[in-house]
XYZ file of C-alpha atoms in Angstrom:
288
model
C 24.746 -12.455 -6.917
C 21.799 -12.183 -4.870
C 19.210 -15.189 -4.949
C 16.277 -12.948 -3.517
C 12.979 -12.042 -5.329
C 13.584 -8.229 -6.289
C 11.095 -5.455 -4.833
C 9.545 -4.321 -8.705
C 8.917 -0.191 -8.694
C 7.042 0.887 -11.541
C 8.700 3.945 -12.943
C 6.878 6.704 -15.504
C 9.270 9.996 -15.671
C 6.681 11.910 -13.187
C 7.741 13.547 -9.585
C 5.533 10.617 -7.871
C 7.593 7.677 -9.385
C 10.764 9.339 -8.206
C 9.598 8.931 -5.133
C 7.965 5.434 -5.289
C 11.780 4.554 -6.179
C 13.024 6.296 -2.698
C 10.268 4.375 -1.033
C 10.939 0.582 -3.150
C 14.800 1.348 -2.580
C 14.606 1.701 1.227
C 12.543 -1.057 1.341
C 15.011 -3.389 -0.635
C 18.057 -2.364 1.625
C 15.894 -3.526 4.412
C 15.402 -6.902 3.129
C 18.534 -7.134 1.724
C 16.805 -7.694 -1.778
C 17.937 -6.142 -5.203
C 15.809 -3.461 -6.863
C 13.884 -3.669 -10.583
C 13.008 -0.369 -11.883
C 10.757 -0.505 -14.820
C 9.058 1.928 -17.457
C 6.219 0.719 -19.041
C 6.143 2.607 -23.102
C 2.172 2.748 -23.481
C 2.504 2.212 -27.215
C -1.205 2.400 -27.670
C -2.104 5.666 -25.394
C 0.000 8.329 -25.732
C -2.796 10.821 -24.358
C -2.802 12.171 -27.613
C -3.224 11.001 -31.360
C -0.195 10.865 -33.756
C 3.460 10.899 -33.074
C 5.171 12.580 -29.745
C 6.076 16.178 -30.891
C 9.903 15.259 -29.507
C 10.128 11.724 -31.255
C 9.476 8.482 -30.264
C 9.868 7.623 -26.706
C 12.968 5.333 -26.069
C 12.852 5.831 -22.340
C 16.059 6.750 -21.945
C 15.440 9.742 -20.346
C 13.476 8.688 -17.202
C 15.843 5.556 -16.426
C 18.394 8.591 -16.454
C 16.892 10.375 -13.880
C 16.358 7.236 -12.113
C 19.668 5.998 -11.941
C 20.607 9.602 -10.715
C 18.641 9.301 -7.659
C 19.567 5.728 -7.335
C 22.850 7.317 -7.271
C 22.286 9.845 -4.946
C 21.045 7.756 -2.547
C 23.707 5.468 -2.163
C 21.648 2.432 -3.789
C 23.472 0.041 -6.299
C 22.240 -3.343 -6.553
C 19.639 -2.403 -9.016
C 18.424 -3.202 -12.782
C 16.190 -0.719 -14.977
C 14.816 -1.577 -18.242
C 12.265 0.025 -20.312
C 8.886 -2.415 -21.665
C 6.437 -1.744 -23.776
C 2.891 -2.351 -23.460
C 0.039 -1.677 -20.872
C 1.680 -0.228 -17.403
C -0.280 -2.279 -15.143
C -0.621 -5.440 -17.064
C 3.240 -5.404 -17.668
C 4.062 -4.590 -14.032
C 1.738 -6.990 -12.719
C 3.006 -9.917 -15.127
C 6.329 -8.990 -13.809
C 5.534 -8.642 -9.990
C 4.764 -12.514 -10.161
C 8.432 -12.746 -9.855
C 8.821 -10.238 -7.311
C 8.653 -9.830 -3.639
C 6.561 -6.735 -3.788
C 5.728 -4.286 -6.031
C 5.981 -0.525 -5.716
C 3.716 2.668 -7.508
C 3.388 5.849 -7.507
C -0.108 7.053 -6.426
C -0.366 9.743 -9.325
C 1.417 9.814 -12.480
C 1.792 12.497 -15.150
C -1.769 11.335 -16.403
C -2.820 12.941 -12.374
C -5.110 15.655 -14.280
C -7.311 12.540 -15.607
C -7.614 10.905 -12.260
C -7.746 13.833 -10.289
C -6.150 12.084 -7.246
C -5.221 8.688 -8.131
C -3.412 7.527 -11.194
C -4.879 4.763 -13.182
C -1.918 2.680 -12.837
C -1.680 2.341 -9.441
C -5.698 1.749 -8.736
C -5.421 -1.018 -12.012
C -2.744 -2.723 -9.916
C -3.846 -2.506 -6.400
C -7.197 -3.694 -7.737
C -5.769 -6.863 -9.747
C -2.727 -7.356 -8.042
C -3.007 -10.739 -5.893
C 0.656 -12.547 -5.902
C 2.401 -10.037 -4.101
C 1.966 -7.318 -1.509
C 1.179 -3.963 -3.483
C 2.306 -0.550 -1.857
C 1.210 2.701 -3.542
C 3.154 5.596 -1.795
C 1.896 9.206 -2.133
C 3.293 12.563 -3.416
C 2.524 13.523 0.287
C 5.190 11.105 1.566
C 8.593 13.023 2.015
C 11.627 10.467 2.378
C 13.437 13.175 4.141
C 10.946 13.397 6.999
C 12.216 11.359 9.971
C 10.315 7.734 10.505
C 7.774 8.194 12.875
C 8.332 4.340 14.232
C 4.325 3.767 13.788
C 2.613 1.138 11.025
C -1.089 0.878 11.445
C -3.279 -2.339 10.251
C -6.734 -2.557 9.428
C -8.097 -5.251 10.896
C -11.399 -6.927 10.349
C -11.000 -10.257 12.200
C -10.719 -12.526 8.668
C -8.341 -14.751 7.525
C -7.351 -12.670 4.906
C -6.667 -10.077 7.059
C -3.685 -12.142 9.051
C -1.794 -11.814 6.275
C -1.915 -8.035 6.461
C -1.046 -8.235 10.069
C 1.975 -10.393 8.705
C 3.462 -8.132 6.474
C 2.876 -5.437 9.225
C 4.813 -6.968 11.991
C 7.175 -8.380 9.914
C 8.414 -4.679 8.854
C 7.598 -3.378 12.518
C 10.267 -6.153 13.551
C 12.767 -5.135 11.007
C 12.248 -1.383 11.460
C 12.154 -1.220 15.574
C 8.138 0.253 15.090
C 5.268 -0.732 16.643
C 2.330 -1.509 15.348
C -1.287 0.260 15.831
C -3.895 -2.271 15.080
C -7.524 -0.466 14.038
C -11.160 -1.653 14.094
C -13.496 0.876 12.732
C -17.276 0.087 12.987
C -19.403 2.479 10.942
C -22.720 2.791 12.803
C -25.759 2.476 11.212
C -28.534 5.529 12.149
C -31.280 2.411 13.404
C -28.997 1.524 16.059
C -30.300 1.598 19.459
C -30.785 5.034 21.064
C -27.612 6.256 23.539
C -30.146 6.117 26.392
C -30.268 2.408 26.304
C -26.755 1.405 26.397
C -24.987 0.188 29.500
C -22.509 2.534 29.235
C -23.586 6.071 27.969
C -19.937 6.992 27.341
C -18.776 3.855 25.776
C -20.500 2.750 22.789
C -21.572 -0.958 22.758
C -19.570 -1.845 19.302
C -16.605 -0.785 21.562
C -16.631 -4.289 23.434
C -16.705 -6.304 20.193
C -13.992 -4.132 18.918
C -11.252 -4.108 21.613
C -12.030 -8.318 21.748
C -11.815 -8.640 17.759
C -8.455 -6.786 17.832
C -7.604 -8.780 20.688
C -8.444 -11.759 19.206
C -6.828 -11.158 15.925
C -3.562 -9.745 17.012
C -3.006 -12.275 20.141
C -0.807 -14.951 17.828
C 0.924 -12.106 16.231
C 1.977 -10.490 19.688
C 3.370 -13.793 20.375
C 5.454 -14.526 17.496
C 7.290 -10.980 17.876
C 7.235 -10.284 21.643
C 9.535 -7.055 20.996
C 7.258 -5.266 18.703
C 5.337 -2.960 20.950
C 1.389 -2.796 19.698
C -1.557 -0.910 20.519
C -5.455 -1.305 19.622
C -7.860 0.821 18.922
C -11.152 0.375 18.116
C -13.463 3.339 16.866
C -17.162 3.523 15.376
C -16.393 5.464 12.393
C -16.257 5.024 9.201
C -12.717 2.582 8.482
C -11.311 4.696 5.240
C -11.487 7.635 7.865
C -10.342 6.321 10.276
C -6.982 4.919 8.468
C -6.476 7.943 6.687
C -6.638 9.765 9.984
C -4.212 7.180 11.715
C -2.211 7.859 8.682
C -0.836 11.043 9.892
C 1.475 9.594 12.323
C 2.189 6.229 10.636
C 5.185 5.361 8.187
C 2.798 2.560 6.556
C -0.781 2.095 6.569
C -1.776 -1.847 6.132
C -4.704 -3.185 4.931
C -5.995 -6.550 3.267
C -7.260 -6.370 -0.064
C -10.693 -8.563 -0.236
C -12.358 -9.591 -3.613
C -15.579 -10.496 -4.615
C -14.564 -13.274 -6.628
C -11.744 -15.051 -8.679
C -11.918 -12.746 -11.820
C -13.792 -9.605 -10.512
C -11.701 -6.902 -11.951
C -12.374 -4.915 -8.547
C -10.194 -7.197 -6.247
C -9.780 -5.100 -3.789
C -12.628 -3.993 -1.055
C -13.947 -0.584 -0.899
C -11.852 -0.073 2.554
C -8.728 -0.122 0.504
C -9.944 1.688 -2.551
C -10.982 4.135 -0.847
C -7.964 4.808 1.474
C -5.968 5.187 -1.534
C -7.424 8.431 -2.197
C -7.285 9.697 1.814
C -4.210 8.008 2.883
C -1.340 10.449 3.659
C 1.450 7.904 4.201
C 2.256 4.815 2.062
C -0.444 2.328 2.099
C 0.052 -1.748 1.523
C -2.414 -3.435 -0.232
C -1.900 -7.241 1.010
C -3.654 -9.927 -0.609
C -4.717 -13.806 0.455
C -3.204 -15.553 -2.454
C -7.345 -17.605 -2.151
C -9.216 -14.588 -2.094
């Protein structure tokens, strides 16, 4: 019996958790680690007052159609269950013993959140013990791997845990690993005319030294990962989302405002869960 955390997926019946699972159970047969599917019952919000018009929901029905593409994908060290309560609180309680914990970015409640389901932002915003990935309806697990994971990086401590988790998986999955600075310029910066370089804007320096800088130890540690920096003066959500395209992960640290702000995650990965065309890790510093 396996001794490793499990990689938690939260599961709700839609198209999006379906594929949340593909994503969680890839990622568990690359670390080895068994896989914990979960539905949360929402006993208080239904969507609708009054009784479901079939009956009660037992759940049986979605951890049917999850084990079916458990089973069709060749994956068998894995437990579902069925809990009852509030999705996020009860995934969250239960990612504490978990290596990482997997969501779909829209669930069937997608026409109230027009682009991201309330689960998924409640957990990415709160979630702090474990690294949180929220994979999109975009992302096909058919398409070939593109052998790319980009990482914000913003030079802080928090952020070397994100560029942990990225070349950790970059090691294990023969990628490299695209390391981003985006500096959004401000319209009162200096006129074009009186930069050193008209071509090259002066941010650009501080950039390609901060990525330097940040990714130098990293480099180190994993001499076979092959890595690339770029740094841009755009806005960073963007940016990612752009770099997105060609990238099997995007990677970014989540930074809160304080120990019990409900909104602990910064605005760069908020908003990148709305843009972001590939998977997206939200990695948190277990003191932020």
């Amino acid at each position: 019996m396996s001794t490793k955390l499990p990689v938690l997926v939260g599961i709700d019946g839609s198209r999006d958790g379906l594929i949340a699972l593909t994503w969680a159970a890839s990622f568990a047969t690359l670390h080895e680690a068994p896989l914990h599917a979960v539905y949360v019952v929402d006993d208080v919000d239904r969507g609708s007052p009054g009784p479901p018009p079939s009956g009660p929901d037992d759940g049986s029905e979605v951890l049917d159609e999850a084990l079916q593409e458990l089973e069709q994908l060749g994956f068998r060290t894995a437990t579902l269950e069925v809990r009852h309560g509030h999705p996020a609180q009860v995934l969250l309680e239960l990612a504490e013993r978990s290596q990482a914990l997997v969501v779909g970015r829209r669930g069937m409640g997608g026409f109230a959140e027009l682009v991201l389901g309330s689960t998924s932002q409640v957990c990415t915003a709160l979630s702090t013990k474990v690294p949180l990935i929220v994979v999109p309806d975009s992302w096909d697990p058919a398409a070939p791997a593109r052998g790319r994971i980009v990482v914000g990086v913003d030079g802080s401590r928090e952020g070397q845990d994100a560029l942990r988790f990225a070349f950790e998986l970059a090691a294990a999955t023969s990628a490299e690993v695209l390391g981003v600075h985006a500096v959004e310029i401000r319209e009162s910066f200096p006129d074009p005319a009186v930069w050193p370089d008209p071509d090259r804007h002066p941010t650009i320096d501080t950039a390609d030294e901060l990525l330097t800088a940040a990714l130098e130890g990293w480099t180190a540690k994993y001499p076979d990962v092959p890595v690339r920096n770029r740094g841009v003066t755009d806005h960073p959500v963007l940016v990612l989302a752009r770099e997105s395209r060609e990238a099997d992960l995007v990677v970014v640290g989540g930074l809160g405002r304080t120990a019990f702000s409900e909104l602990r995650m910064g605005s760069v990965a908020r908003g990148l869960l709305y843009h972001s065309h590939s998977p997206v890790a939200v990695v948190h510093h277990p003191e932020s």
